[in-house]
Amino acid sequence: VDVPVKNTELPVYTHPAQTKIFEVTTLSGVRQMCDTLASERILGLDAEWNLRCNVSCIQIGTLERVYIVHLYGFRTDTEILELIVRLLSSDGKIILGRNHSCDLRKLNRDFKLPAETKDLLLKKINLLDVASLAKQHKVEKINGKSALSLLCRQVLGKNLPK
């Protein structure tokens, strides 16, 4: 695959027009999100944090809906993460992302989760890393890396700025 060296040579990736984005900042919002996504078989997952800080938000979504769950107000309330972990570990659910096992380990370190939830978080979630898919389809690595932005450039021909 011939990939331009500079990101600026490619158009920026934008989500499909039919995708709705929701910000979630309350426990009732997380409950509603989990109810809405319960029947979905495949979910995308990403977590964001600063190197010196706890996870600040989790993004969970489908092609039609993306939920940005802000965690900054819930450091002592594990119920939000327990609901999310139960959603992600549901039978038959596939969680798609890039290096998301790292995201889950970080969540585990940042929150004091009950043992059962911790076990679900670290052992029961069916993760599918897009880098594995890229490798199966012979997408080239650049400098030995298969970061999401590189995969986006190669597969979609779009720039994915961080």
mmCIF file of C-alpha atoms in Angstrom:
data_model
loop_
_atom_site.group_PDB
_atom_site.id
_atom_site.type_symbol
_atom_site.label_atom_id
_atom_site.label_comp_id
_atom_site.label_asym_id
_atom_site.label_seq_id
_atom_site.Cartn_x
_atom_site.Cartn_y
_atom_site.Cartn_z
ATOM 1 C CA VAL A 1 0.000 0.000 0.000
ATOM 2 C CA ASP A 2 1.420 3.361 -0.999
ATOM 3 C CA VAL A 3 0.905 5.756 1.938
ATOM 4 C CA PRO A 4 1.740 9.466 1.854
ATOM 5 C CA VAL A 5 4.333 10.432 4.465
ATOM 6 C CA LYS A 6 2.599 13.619 5.599
ATOM 7 C CA ASN A 7 -0.831 13.452 7.224
ATOM 8 C CA THR A 8 -1.687 16.813 5.673
ATOM 9 C CA GLU A 9 -1.734 15.231 2.219
ATOM 10 C CA LEU A 10 -4.897 13.308 3.135
ATOM 11 C CA PRO A 11 -8.408 14.541 3.918
ATOM 12 C CA VAL A 12 -9.357 14.329 7.609
ATOM 13 C CA TYR A 13 -11.574 11.418 8.609
ATOM 14 C CA THR A 14 -15.082 12.475 9.653
ATOM 15 C CA HIS A 15 -17.730 10.208 11.083
ATOM 16 C CA PRO A 16 -20.605 9.145 8.830
ATOM 17 C CA ALA A 17 -23.487 11.637 8.656
ATOM 18 C CA GLN A 18 -25.920 9.166 10.231
ATOM 19 C CA THR A 19 -23.763 8.776 13.354
ATOM 20 C CA LYS A 20 -25.152 10.528 16.422
ATOM 21 C CA ILE A 21 -22.752 11.505 19.218
ATOM 22 C CA PHE A 22 -23.927 11.635 22.835
ATOM 23 C CA GLU A 23 -22.081 12.970 25.873
ATOM 24 C CA VAL A 24 -22.807 11.010 29.045
ATOM 25 C CA THR A 25 -22.129 12.638 32.403
ATOM 26 C CA THR A 26 -24.614 10.974 34.788
ATOM 27 C CA LEU A 27 -25.353 7.533 36.170
ATOM 28 C CA SER A 28 -28.807 7.595 34.570
ATOM 29 C CA GLY A 29 -27.146 8.450 31.237
ATOM 30 C CA VAL A 30 -24.863 5.422 31.562
ATOM 31 C CA ARG A 31 -27.859 3.214 32.351
ATOM 32 C CA GLN A 32 -29.684 4.522 29.273
ATOM 33 C CA MET A 33 -26.576 3.995 27.103
ATOM 34 C CA CYS A 34 -26.180 0.416 28.358
ATOM 35 C CA ASP A 35 -29.872 -0.326 27.699
ATOM 36 C CA THR A 36 -29.608 1.116 24.170
ATOM 37 C CA LEU A 37 -26.419 -0.816 23.318
ATOM 38 C CA ALA A 38 -27.400 -4.106 25.015
ATOM 39 C CA SER A 39 -28.662 -5.689 21.781
ATOM 40 C CA GLU A 40 -25.648 -4.624 19.677
ATOM 41 C CA ARG A 41 -23.263 -7.467 18.848
ATOM 42 C CA ILE A 42 -20.209 -5.326 17.962
ATOM 43 C CA LEU A 43 -19.122 -2.234 19.900
ATOM 44 C CA GLY A 44 -16.159 0.052 19.401
ATOM 45 C CA LEU A 45 -14.175 1.032 22.511
ATOM 46 C CA ASP A 46 -11.538 3.624 23.325
ATOM 47 C CA ALA A 47 -10.373 5.327 26.517
ATOM 48 C CA GLU A 48 -8.573 8.643 26.900
ATOM 49 C CA TRP A 49 -6.194 9.807 29.586
ATOM 50 C CA ASN A 50 -3.204 12.024 30.169
ATOM 51 C CA LEU A 51 -0.001 10.161 31.074
ATOM 52 C CA ARG A 52 -0.077 11.576 34.607
ATOM 53 C CA CYS A 53 -3.850 11.286 35.148
ATOM 54 C CA ASN A 54 -6.634 8.772 35.485
ATOM 55 C CA VAL A 55 -8.844 7.771 32.578
ATOM 56 C CA SER A 56 -10.989 10.832 31.829
ATOM 57 C CA CYS A 57 -13.431 9.384 29.308
ATOM 58 C CA ILE A 58 -14.494 6.207 27.578
ATOM 59 C CA GLN A 59 -15.920 6.165 24.065
ATOM 60 C CA ILE A 60 -18.287 3.321 23.225
ATOM 61 C CA GLY A 61 -20.137 3.117 19.972
ATOM 62 C CA THR A 62 -21.613 1.612 16.861
ATOM 63 C CA LEU A 63 -21.820 3.027 13.363
ATOM 64 C CA GLU A 64 -25.071 4.790 14.316
ATOM 65 C CA ARG A 65 -24.268 5.983 17.877
ATOM 66 C CA VAL A 66 -21.154 7.038 19.761
ATOM 67 C CA TYR A 67 -21.267 7.679 23.502
ATOM 68 C CA ILE A 68 -18.558 9.719 25.198
ATOM 69 C CA VAL A 69 -18.714 8.856 28.898
ATOM 70 C CA HIS A 70 -16.993 11.451 31.080
ATOM 71 C CA LEU A 71 -15.524 9.757 34.166
ATOM 72 C CA TYR A 72 -14.012 12.727 35.987
ATOM 73 C CA GLY A 73 -16.958 13.031 38.392
ATOM 74 C CA PHE A 74 -17.116 9.331 39.214
ATOM 75 C CA ARG A 75 -13.795 8.496 40.821
ATOM 76 C CA THR A 76 -15.415 7.079 43.965
ATOM 77 C CA ASP A 77 -18.575 5.673 42.349
ATOM 78 C CA THR A 78 -17.749 2.323 40.758
ATOM 79 C CA GLU A 79 -21.358 1.650 39.701
ATOM 80 C CA ILE A 80 -20.796 3.446 36.387
ATOM 81 C CA LEU A 81 -17.851 1.236 35.474
ATOM 82 C CA GLU A 82 -19.652 -1.858 36.739
ATOM 83 C CA LEU A 83 -22.522 -1.127 34.323
ATOM 84 C CA ILE A 84 -20.099 -0.515 31.442
ATOM 85 C CA VAL A 85 -18.082 -3.657 32.191
ATOM 86 C CA ARG A 86 -21.276 -5.759 32.304
ATOM 87 C CA LEU A 87 -22.268 -4.308 28.915
ATOM 88 C CA LEU A 88 -18.857 -5.006 27.357
ATOM 89 C CA SER A 89 -18.632 -8.541 28.782
ATOM 90 C CA SER A 90 -22.132 -9.635 27.672
ATOM 91 C CA ASP A 91 -22.314 -13.033 25.994
ATOM 92 C CA GLY A 92 -21.597 -12.909 22.271
ATOM 93 C CA LYS A 93 -20.480 -9.267 22.260
ATOM 94 C CA ILE A 94 -17.342 -8.338 20.286
ATOM 95 C CA ILE A 95 -15.426 -5.247 21.384
ATOM 96 C CA LEU A 96 -13.488 -3.645 18.542
ATOM 97 C CA GLY A 97 -10.657 -1.168 19.077
ATOM 98 C CA ARG A 98 -6.932 -0.591 18.924
ATOM 99 C CA ASN A 99 -4.742 -1.707 21.835
ATOM 100 C CA HIS A 100 -7.798 -1.675 24.097
ATOM 101 C CA SER A 101 -6.395 -4.282 26.476
ATOM 102 C CA CYS A 102 -4.151 -1.405 27.612
ATOM 103 C CA ASP A 103 -7.268 0.775 28.104
ATOM 104 C CA LEU A 104 -8.893 -1.921 30.255
ATOM 105 C CA ARG A 105 -5.773 -2.406 32.401
ATOM 106 C CA LYS A 106 -5.611 1.371 32.930
ATOM 107 C CA LEU A 107 -9.270 1.455 34.007
ATOM 108 C CA ASN A 108 -8.545 -1.352 36.446
ATOM 109 C CA ARG A 109 -5.620 0.578 37.970
ATOM 110 C CA ASP A 110 -7.522 3.866 38.204
ATOM 111 C CA PHE A 111 -10.732 2.603 39.831
ATOM 112 C CA LYS A 112 -11.272 0.488 42.924
ATOM 113 C CA LEU A 113 -13.526 -2.118 41.341
ATOM 114 C CA PRO A 114 -15.141 -5.042 43.162
ATOM 115 C CA ALA A 115 -13.380 -8.380 42.509
ATOM 116 C CA GLU A 116 -16.180 -9.733 40.279
ATOM 117 C CA THR A 117 -16.162 -6.618 38.078
ATOM 118 C CA LYS A 118 -12.360 -6.631 37.940
ATOM 119 C CA ASP A 119 -12.439 -10.265 36.777
ATOM 120 C CA LEU A 120 -14.970 -9.426 34.033
ATOM 121 C CA LEU A 121 -12.918 -6.397 32.969
ATOM 122 C CA LEU A 122 -9.644 -8.262 32.630
ATOM 123 C CA LYS A 123 -10.735 -11.760 31.565
ATOM 124 C CA LYS A 124 -14.234 -11.927 30.110
ATOM 125 C CA ILE A 125 -14.384 -9.209 27.472
ATOM 126 C CA ASN A 126 -14.129 -10.493 23.888
ATOM 127 C CA LEU A 127 -11.596 -8.056 22.400
ATOM 128 C CA LEU A 128 -10.823 -7.756 18.701
ATOM 129 C CA ASP A 129 -7.895 -5.463 17.941
ATOM 130 C CA VAL A 130 -8.080 -3.770 14.534
ATOM 131 C CA ALA A 131 -4.315 -4.254 14.213
ATOM 132 C CA SER A 132 -4.949 -8.020 14.093
ATOM 133 C CA LEU A 133 -7.496 -7.500 11.336
ATOM 134 C CA ALA A 134 -5.043 -5.303 9.475
ATOM 135 C CA LYS A 135 -2.360 -7.981 9.753
ATOM 136 C CA GLN A 136 -4.764 -10.628 8.413
ATOM 137 C CA HIS A 137 -5.477 -8.392 5.419
ATOM 138 C CA LYS A 138 -1.782 -7.612 4.930
ATOM 139 C CA VAL A 139 -2.001 -3.890 5.728
ATOM 140 C CA GLU A 140 1.546 -2.574 5.904
ATOM 141 C CA LYS A 141 3.111 -1.322 9.121
ATOM 142 C CA ILE A 142 5.108 1.893 9.131
ATOM 143 C CA ASN A 143 8.296 1.760 11.223
ATOM 144 C CA GLY A 144 6.974 -1.481 12.760
ATOM 145 C CA LYS A 145 3.857 0.266 14.084
ATOM 146 C CA SER A 146 0.195 -0.255 13.344
ATOM 147 C CA ALA A 147 -1.310 2.668 15.260
ATOM 148 C CA LEU A 148 -4.917 3.526 14.543
ATOM 149 C CA SER A 149 -3.926 6.681 12.663
ATOM 150 C CA LEU A 150 -1.666 4.617 10.377
ATOM 151 C CA LEU A 151 -4.407 2.060 9.778
ATOM 152 C CA CYS A 152 -6.848 4.848 8.962
ATOM 153 C CA ARG A 153 -4.399 6.287 6.431
ATOM 154 C CA GLN A 154 -3.812 2.949 4.749
ATOM 155 C CA VAL A 155 -7.304 1.463 4.784
ATOM 156 C CA LEU A 156 -9.477 4.578 4.441
ATOM 157 C CA GLY A 157 -6.996 6.980 2.852
ATOM 158 C CA LYS A 158 -7.832 9.534 5.555
ATOM 159 C CA ASN A 159 -5.923 11.450 8.207
ATOM 160 C CA LEU A 160 -7.003 10.689 11.789
ATOM 161 C CA PRO A 161 -5.533 13.450 13.945
ATOM 162 C CA LYS A 162 -5.195 12.600 17.636
#
